[in-house]
PDB file of N, CA and C in Angstrom:
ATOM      1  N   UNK A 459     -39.370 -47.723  34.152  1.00  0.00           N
ATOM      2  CA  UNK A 459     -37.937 -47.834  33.964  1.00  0.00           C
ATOM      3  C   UNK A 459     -37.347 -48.731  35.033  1.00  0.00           C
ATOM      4  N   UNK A 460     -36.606 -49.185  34.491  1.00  0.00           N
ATOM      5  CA  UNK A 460     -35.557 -50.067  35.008  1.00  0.00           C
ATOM      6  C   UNK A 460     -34.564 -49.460  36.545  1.00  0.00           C
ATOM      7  N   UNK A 461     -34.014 -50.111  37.346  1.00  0.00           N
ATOM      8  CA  UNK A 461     -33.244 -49.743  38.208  1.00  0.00           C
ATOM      9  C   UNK A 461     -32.241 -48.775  37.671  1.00  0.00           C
ATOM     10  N   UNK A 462     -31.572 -50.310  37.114  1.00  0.00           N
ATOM     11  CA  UNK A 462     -29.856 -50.003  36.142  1.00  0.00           C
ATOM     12  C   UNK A 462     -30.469 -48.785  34.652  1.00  0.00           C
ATOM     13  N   UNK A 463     -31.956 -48.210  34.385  1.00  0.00           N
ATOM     14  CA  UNK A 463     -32.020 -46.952  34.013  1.00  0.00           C
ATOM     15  C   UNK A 463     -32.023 -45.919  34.498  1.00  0.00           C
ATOM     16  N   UNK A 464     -32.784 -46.278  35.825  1.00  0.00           N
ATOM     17  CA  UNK A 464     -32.740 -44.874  36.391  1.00  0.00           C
ATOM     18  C   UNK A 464     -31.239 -44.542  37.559  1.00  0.00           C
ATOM     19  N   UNK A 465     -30.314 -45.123  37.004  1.00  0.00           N
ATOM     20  CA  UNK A 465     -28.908 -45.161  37.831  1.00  0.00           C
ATOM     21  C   UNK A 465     -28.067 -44.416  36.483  1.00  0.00           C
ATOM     22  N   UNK A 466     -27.706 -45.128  35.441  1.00  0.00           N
ATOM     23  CA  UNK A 466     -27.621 -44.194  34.299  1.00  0.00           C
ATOM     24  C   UNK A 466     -27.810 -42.787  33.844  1.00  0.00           C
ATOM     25  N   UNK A 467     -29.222 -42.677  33.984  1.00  0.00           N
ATOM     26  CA  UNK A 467     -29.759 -41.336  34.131  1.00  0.00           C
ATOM     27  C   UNK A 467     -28.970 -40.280  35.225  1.00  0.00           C
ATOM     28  N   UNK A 468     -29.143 -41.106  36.286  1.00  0.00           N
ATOM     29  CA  UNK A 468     -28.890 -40.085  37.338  1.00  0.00           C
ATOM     30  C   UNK A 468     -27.075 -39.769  37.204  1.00  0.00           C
ATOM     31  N   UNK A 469     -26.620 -40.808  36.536  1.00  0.00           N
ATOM     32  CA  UNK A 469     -24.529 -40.489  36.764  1.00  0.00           C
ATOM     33  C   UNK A 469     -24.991 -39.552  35.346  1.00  0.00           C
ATOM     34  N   UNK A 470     -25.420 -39.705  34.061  1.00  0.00           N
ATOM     35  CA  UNK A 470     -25.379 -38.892  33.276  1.00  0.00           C
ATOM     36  C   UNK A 470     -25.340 -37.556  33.349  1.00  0.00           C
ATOM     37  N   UNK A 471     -26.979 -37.287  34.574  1.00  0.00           N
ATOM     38  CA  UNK A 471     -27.321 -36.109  34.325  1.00  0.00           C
ATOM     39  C   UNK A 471     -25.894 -35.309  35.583  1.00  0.00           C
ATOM     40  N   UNK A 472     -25.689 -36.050  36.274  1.00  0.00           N
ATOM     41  CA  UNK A 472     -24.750 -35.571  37.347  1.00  0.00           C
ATOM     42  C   UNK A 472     -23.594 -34.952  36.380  1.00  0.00           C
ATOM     43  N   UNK A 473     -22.598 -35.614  35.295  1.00  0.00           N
ATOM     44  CA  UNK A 473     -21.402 -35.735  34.762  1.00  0.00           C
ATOM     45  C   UNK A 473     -21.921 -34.524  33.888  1.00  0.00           C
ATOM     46  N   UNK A 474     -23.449 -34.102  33.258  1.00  0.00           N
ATOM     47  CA  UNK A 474     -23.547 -33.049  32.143  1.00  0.00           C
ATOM     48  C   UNK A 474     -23.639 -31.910  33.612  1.00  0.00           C
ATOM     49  N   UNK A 475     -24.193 -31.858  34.513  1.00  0.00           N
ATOM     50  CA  UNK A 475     -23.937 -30.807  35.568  1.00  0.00           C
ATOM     51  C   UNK A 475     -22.802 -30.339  35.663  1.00  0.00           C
ATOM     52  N   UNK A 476     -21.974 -31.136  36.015  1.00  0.00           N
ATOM     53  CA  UNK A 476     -20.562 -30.713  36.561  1.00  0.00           C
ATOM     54  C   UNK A 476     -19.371 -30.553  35.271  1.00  0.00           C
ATOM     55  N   UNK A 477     -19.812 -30.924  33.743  1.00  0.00           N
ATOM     56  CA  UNK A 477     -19.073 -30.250  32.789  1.00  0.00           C
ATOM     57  C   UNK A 477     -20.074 -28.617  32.861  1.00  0.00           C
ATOM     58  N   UNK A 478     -21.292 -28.711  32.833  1.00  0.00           N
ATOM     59  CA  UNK A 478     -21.665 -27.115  32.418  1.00  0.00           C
ATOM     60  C   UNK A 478     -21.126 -26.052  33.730  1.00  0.00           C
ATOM     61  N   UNK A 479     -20.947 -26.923  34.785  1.00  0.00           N
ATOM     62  CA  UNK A 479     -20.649 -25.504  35.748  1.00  0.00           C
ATOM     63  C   UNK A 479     -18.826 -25.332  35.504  1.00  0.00           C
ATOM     64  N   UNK A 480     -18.310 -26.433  35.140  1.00  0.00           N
ATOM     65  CA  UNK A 480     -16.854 -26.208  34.580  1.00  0.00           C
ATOM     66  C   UNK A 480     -16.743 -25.443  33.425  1.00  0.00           C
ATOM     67  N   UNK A 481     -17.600 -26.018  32.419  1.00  0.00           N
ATOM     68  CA  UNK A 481     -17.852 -24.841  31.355  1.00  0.00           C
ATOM     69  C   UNK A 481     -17.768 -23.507  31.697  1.00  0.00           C
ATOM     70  N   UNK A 482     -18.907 -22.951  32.699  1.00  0.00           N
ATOM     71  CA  UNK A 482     -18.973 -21.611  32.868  1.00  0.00           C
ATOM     72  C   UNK A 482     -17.952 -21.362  33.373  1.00  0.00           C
ATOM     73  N   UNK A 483     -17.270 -21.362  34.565  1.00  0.00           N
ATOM     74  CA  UNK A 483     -16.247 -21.012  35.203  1.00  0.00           C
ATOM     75  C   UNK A 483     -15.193 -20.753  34.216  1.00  0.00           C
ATOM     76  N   UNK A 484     -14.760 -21.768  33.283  1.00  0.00           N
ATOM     77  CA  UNK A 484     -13.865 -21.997  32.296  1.00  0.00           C
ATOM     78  C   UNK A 484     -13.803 -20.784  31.393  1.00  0.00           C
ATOM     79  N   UNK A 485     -15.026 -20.260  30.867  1.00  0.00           N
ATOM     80  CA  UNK A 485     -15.489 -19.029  30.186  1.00  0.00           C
ATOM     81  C   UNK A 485     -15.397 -17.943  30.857  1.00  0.00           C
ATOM     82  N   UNK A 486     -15.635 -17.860  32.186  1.00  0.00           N
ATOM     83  CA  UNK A 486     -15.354 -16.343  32.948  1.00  0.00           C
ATOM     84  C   UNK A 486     -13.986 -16.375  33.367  1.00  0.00           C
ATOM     85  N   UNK A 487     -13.311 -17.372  33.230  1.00  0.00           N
ATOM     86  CA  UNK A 487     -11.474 -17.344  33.352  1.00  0.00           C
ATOM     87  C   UNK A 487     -10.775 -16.563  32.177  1.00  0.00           C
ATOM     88  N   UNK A 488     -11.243 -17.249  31.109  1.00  0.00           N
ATOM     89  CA  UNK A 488     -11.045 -17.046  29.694  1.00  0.00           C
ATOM     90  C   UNK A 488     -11.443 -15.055  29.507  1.00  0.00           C
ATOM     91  N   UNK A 489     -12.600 -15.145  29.895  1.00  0.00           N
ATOM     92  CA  UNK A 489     -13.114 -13.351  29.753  1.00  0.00           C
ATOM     93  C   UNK A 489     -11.877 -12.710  30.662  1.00  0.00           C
ATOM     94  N   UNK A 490     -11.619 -12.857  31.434  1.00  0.00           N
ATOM     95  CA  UNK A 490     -11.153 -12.344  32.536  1.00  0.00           C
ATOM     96  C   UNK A 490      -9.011 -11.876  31.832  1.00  0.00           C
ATOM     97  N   UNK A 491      -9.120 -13.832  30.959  1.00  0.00           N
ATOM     98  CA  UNK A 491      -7.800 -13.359  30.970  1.00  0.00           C
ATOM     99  C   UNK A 491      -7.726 -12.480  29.535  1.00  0.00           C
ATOM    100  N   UNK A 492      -8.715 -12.334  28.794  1.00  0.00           N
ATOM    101  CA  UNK A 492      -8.387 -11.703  27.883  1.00  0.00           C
ATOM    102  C   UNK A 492      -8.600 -10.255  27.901  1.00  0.00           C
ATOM    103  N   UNK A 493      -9.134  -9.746  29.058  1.00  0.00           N
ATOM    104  CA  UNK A 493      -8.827  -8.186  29.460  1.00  0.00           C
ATOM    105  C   UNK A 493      -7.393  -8.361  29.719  1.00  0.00           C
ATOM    106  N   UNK A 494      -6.661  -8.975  30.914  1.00  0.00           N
ATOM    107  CA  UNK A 494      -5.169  -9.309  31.224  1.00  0.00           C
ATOM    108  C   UNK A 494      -4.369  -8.734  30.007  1.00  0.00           C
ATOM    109  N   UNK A 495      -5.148  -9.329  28.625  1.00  0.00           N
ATOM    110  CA  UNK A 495      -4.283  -9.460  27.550  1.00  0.00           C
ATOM    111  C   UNK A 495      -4.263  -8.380  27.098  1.00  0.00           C
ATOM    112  N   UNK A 496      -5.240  -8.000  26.718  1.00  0.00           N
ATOM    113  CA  UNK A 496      -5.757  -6.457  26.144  1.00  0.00           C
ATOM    114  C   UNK A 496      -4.968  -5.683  27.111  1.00  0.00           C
ATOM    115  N   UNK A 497      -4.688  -5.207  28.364  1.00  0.00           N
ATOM    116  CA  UNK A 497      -4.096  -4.414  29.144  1.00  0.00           C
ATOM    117  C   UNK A 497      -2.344  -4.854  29.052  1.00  0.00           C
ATOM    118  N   UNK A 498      -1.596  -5.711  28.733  1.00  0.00           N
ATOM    119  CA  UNK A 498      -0.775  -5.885  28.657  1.00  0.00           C
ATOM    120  C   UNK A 498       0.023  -5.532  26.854  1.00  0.00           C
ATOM    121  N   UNK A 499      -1.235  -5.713  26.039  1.00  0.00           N
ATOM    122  CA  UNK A 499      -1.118  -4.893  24.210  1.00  0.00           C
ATOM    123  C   UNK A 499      -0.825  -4.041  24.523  1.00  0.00           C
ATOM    124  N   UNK A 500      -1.718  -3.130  25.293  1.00  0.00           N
ATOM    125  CA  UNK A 500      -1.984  -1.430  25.345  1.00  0.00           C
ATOM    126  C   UNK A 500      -0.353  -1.101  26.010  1.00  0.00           C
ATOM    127  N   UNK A 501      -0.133  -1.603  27.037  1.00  0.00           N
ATOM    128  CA  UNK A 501       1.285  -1.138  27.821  1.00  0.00           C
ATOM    129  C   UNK A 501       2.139  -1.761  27.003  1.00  0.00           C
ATOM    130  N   UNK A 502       2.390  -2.244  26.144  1.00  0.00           N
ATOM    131  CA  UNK A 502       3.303  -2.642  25.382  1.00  0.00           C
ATOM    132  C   UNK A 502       3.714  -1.870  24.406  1.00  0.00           C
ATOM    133  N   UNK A 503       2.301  -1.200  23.548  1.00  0.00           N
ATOM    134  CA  UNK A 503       2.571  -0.330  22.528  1.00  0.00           C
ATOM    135  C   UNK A 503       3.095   0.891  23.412  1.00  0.00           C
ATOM    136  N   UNK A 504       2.621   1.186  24.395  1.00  0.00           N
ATOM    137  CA  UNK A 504       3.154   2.327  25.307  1.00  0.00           C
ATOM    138  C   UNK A 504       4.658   2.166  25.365  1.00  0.00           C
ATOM    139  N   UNK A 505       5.126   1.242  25.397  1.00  0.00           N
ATOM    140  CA  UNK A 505       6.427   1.238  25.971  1.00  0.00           C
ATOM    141  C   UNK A 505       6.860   1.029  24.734  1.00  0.00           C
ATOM    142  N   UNK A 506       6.955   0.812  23.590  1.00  0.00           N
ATOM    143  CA  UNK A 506       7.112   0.730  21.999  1.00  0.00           C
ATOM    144  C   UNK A 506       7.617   1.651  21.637  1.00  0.00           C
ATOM    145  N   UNK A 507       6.781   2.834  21.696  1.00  0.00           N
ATOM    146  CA  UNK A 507       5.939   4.891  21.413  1.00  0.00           C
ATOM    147  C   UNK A 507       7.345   5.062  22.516  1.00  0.00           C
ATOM    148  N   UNK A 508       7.548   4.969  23.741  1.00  0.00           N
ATOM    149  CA  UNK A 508       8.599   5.034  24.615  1.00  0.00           C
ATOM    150  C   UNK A 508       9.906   4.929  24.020  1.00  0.00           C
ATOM    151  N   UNK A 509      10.225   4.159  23.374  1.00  0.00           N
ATOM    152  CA  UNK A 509      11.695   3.667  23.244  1.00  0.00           C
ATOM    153  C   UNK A 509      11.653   3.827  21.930  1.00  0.00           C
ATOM    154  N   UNK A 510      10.822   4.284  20.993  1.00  0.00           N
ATOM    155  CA  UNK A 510      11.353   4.890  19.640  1.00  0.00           C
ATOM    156  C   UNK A 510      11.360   6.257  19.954  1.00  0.00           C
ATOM    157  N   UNK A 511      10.616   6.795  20.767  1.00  0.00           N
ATOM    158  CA  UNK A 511      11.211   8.389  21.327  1.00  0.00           C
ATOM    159  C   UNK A 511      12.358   8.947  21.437  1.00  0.00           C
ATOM    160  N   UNK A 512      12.906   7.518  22.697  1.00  0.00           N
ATOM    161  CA  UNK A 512      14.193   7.508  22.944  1.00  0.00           C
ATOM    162  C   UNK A 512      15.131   7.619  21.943  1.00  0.00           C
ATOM    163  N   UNK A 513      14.966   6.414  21.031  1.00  0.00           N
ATOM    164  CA  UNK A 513      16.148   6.399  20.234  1.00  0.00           C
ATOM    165  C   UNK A 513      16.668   7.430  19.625  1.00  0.00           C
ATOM    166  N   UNK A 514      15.395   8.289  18.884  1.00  0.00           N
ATOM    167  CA  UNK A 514      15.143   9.039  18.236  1.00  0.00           C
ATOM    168  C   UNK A 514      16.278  10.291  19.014  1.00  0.00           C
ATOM    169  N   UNK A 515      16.123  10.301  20.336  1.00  0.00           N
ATOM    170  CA  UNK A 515      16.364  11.816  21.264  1.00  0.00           C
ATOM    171  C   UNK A 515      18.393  11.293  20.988  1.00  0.00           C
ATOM    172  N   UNK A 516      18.524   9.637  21.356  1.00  0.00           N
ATOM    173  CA  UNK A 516      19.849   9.011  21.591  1.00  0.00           C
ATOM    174  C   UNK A 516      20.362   9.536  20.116  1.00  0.00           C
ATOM    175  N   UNK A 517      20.045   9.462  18.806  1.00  0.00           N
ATOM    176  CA  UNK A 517      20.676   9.456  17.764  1.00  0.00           C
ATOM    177  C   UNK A 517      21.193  10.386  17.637  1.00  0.00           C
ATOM    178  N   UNK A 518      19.707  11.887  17.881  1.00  0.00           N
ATOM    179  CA  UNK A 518      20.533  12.986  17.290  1.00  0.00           C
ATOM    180  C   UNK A 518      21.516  13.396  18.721  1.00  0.00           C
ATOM    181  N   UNK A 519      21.394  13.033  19.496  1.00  0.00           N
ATOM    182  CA  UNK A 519      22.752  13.910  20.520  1.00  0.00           C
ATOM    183  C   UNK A 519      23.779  13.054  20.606  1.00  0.00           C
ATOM    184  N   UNK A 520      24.010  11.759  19.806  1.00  0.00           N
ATOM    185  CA  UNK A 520      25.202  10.969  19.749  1.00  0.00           C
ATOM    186  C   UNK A 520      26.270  12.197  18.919  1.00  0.00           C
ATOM    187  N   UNK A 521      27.838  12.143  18.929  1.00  0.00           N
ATOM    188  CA  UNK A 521      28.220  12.834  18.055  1.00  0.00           C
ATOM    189  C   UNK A 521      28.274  12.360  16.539  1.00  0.00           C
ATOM    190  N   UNK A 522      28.359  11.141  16.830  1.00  0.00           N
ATOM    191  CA  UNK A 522      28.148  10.629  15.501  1.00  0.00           C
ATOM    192  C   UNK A 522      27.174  10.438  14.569  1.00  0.00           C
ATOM    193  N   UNK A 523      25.942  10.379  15.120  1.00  0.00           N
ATOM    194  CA  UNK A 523      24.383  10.579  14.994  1.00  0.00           C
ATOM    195  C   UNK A 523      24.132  12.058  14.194  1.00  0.00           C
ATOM    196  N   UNK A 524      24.619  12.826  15.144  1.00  0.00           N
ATOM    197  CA  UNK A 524      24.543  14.438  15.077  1.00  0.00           C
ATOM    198  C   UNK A 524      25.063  14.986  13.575  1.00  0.00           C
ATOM    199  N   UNK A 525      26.501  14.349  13.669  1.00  0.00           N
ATOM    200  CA  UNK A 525      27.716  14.888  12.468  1.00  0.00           C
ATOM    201  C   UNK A 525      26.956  14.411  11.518  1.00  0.00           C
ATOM    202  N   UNK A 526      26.705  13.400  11.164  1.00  0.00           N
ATOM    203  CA  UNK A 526      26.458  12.277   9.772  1.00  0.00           C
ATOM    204  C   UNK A 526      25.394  13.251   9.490  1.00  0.00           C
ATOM    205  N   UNK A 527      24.142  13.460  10.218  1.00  0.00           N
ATOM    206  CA  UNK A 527      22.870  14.260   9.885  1.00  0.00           C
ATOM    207  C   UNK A 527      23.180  15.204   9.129  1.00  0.00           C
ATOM    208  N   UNK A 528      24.360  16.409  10.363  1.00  0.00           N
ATOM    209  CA  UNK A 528      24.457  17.459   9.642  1.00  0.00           C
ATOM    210  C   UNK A 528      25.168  17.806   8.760  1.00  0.00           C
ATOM    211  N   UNK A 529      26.235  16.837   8.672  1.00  0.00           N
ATOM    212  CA  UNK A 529      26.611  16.717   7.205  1.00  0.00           C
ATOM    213  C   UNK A 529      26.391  16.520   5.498  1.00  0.00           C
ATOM    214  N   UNK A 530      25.018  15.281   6.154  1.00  0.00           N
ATOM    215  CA  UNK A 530      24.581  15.018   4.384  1.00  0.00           C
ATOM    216  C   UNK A 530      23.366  16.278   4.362  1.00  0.00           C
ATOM    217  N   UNK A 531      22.458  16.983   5.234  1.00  0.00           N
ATOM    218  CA  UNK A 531      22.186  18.370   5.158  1.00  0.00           C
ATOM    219  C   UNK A 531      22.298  19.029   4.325  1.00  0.00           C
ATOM    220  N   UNK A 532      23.721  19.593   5.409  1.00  0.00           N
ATOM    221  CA  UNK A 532      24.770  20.626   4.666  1.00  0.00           C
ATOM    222  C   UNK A 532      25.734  20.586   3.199  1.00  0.00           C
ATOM    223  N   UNK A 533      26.119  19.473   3.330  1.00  0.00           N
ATOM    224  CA  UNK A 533      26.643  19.035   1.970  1.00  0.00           C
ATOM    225  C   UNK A 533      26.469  18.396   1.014  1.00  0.00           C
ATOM    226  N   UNK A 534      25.973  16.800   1.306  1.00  0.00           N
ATOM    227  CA  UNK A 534      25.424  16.187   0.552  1.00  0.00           C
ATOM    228  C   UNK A 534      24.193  16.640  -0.262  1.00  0.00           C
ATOM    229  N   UNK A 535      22.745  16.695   0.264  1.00  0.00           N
ATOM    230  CA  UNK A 535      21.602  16.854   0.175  1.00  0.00           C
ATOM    231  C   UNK A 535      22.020  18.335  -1.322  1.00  0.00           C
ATOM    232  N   UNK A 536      22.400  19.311  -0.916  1.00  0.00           N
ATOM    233  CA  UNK A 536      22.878  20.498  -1.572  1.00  0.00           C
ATOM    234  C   UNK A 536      23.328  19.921  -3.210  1.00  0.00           C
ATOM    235  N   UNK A 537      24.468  19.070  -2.771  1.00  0.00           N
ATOM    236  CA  UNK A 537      25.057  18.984  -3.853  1.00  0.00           C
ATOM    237  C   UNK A 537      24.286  18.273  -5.477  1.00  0.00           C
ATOM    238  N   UNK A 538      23.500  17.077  -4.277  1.00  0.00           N
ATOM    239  CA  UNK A 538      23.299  16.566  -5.389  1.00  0.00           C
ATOM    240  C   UNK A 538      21.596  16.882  -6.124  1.00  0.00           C
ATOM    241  N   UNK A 539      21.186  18.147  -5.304  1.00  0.00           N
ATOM    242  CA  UNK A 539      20.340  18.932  -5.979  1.00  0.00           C
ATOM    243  C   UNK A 539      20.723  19.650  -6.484  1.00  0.00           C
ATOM    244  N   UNK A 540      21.725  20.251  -6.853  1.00  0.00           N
ATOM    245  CA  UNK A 540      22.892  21.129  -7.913  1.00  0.00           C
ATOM    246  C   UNK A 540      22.807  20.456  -9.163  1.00  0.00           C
ATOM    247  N   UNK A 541      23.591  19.111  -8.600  1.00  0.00           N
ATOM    248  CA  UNK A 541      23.552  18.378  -9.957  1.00  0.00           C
ATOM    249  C   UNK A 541      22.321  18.011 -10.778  1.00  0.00           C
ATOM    250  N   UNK A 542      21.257  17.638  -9.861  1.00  0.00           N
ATOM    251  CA  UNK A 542      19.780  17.546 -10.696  1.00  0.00           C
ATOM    252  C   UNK A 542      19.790  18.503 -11.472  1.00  0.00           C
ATOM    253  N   UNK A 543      19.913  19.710 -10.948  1.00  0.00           N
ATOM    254  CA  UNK A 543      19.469  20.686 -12.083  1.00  0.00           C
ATOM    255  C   UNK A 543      20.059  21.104 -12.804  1.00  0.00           C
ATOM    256  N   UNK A 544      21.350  20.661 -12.833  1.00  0.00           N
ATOM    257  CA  UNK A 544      21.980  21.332 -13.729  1.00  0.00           C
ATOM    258  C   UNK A 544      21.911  20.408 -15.160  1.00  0.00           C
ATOM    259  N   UNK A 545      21.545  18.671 -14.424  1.00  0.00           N
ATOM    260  CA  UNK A 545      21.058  18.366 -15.836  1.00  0.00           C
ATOM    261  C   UNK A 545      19.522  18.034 -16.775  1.00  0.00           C
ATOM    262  N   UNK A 546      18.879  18.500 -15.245  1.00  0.00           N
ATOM    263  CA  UNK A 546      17.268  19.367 -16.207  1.00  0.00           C
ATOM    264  C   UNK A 546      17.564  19.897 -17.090  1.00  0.00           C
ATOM    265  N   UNK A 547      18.575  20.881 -16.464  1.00  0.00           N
ATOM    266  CA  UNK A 547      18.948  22.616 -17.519  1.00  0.00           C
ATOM    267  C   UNK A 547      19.872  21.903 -18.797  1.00  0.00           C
ATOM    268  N   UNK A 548      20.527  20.631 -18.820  1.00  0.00           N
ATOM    269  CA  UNK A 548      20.924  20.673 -19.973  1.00  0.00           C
ATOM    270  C   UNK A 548      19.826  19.821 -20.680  1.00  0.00           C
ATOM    271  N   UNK A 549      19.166  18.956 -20.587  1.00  0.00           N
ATOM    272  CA  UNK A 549      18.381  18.003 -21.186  1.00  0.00           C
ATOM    273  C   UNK A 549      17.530  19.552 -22.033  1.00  0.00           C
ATOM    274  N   UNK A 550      17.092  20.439 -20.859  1.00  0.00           N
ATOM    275  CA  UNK A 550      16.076  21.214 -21.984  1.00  0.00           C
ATOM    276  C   UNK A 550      16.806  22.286 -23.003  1.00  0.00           C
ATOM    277  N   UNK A 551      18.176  22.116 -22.734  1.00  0.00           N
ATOM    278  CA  UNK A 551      18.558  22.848 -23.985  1.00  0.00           C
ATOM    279  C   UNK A 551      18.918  22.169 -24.943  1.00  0.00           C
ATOM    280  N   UNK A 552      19.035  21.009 -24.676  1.00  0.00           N
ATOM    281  CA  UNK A 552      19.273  19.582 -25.838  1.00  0.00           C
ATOM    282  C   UNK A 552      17.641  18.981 -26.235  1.00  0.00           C
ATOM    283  N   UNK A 553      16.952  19.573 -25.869  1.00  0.00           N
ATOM    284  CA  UNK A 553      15.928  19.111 -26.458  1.00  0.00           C
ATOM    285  C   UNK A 553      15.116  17.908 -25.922  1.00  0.00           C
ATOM    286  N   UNK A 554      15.591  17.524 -24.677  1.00  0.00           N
ATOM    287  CA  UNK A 554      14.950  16.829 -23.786  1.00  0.00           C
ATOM    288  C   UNK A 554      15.347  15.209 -24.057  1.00  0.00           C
ATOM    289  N   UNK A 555      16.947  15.340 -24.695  1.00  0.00           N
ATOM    290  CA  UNK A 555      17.767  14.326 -25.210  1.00  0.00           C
ATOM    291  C   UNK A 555      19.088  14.150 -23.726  1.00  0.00           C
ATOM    292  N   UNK A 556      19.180  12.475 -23.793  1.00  0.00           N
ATOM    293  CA  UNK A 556      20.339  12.809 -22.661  1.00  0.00           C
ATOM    294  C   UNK A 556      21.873  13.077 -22.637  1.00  0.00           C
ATOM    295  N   UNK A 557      22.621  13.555 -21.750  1.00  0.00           N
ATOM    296  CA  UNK A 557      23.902  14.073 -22.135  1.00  0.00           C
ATOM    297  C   UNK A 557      24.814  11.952 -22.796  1.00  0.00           C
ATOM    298  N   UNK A 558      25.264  12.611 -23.621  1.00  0.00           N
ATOM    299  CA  UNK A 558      26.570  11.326 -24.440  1.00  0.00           C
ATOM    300  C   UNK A 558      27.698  11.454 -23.485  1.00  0.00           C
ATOM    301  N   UNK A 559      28.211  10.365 -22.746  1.00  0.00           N
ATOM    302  CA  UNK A 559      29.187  10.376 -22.035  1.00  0.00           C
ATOM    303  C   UNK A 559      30.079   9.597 -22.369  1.00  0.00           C
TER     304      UNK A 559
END
């Protein structure tokens, strides 16, 4: 081989050295930050689970939160299961025909 080959050779093999040890390094950065990541998911959903707790605790002791609840409960919810049945109860005495309004 030639001079100007074995000068070639040698910057080549130098330039594939110093990408593979950048490579590696590059890859244990990368591992490293994707635990980072994974630990920052996990505390996130934590704090997620956190603040729908909250809201949850904020709604019902708002008064307005509170009233509205215990109102459609107490009144609403009642009523208009009254009315369901009362027109089950007529459909099956009509024969499972609907009321003419």
């Amino acid at each position: 081989m030639n001079t100007t080959e074995w000068i070639l050779v040698a910057i080549l093999g130098v330039t594939l050295f110093i990408f593979l040890i950048v490579g590696i390094i590059l890859i244990i950065r990368l591992i490293d930050l994707s635990k980072e990541v994974k630990k920052v998911v996990v505390e996130g959903q934590d704090i997620a689970k956190n603040t729908n707790g909250i809201v949850s605790n904020v709604k019902g002791m708002t008064s307005i939160g509170g009233t509205v609840e215990m109102f459609v409960d107490k009144y609403i919810n009642p009523k208009i299961k009254e009315r369901f049945k009362e027109k089950t109860e007529k459909r099956s005495e009509n024969g499972g025909k609907r009321d003419e309004k």
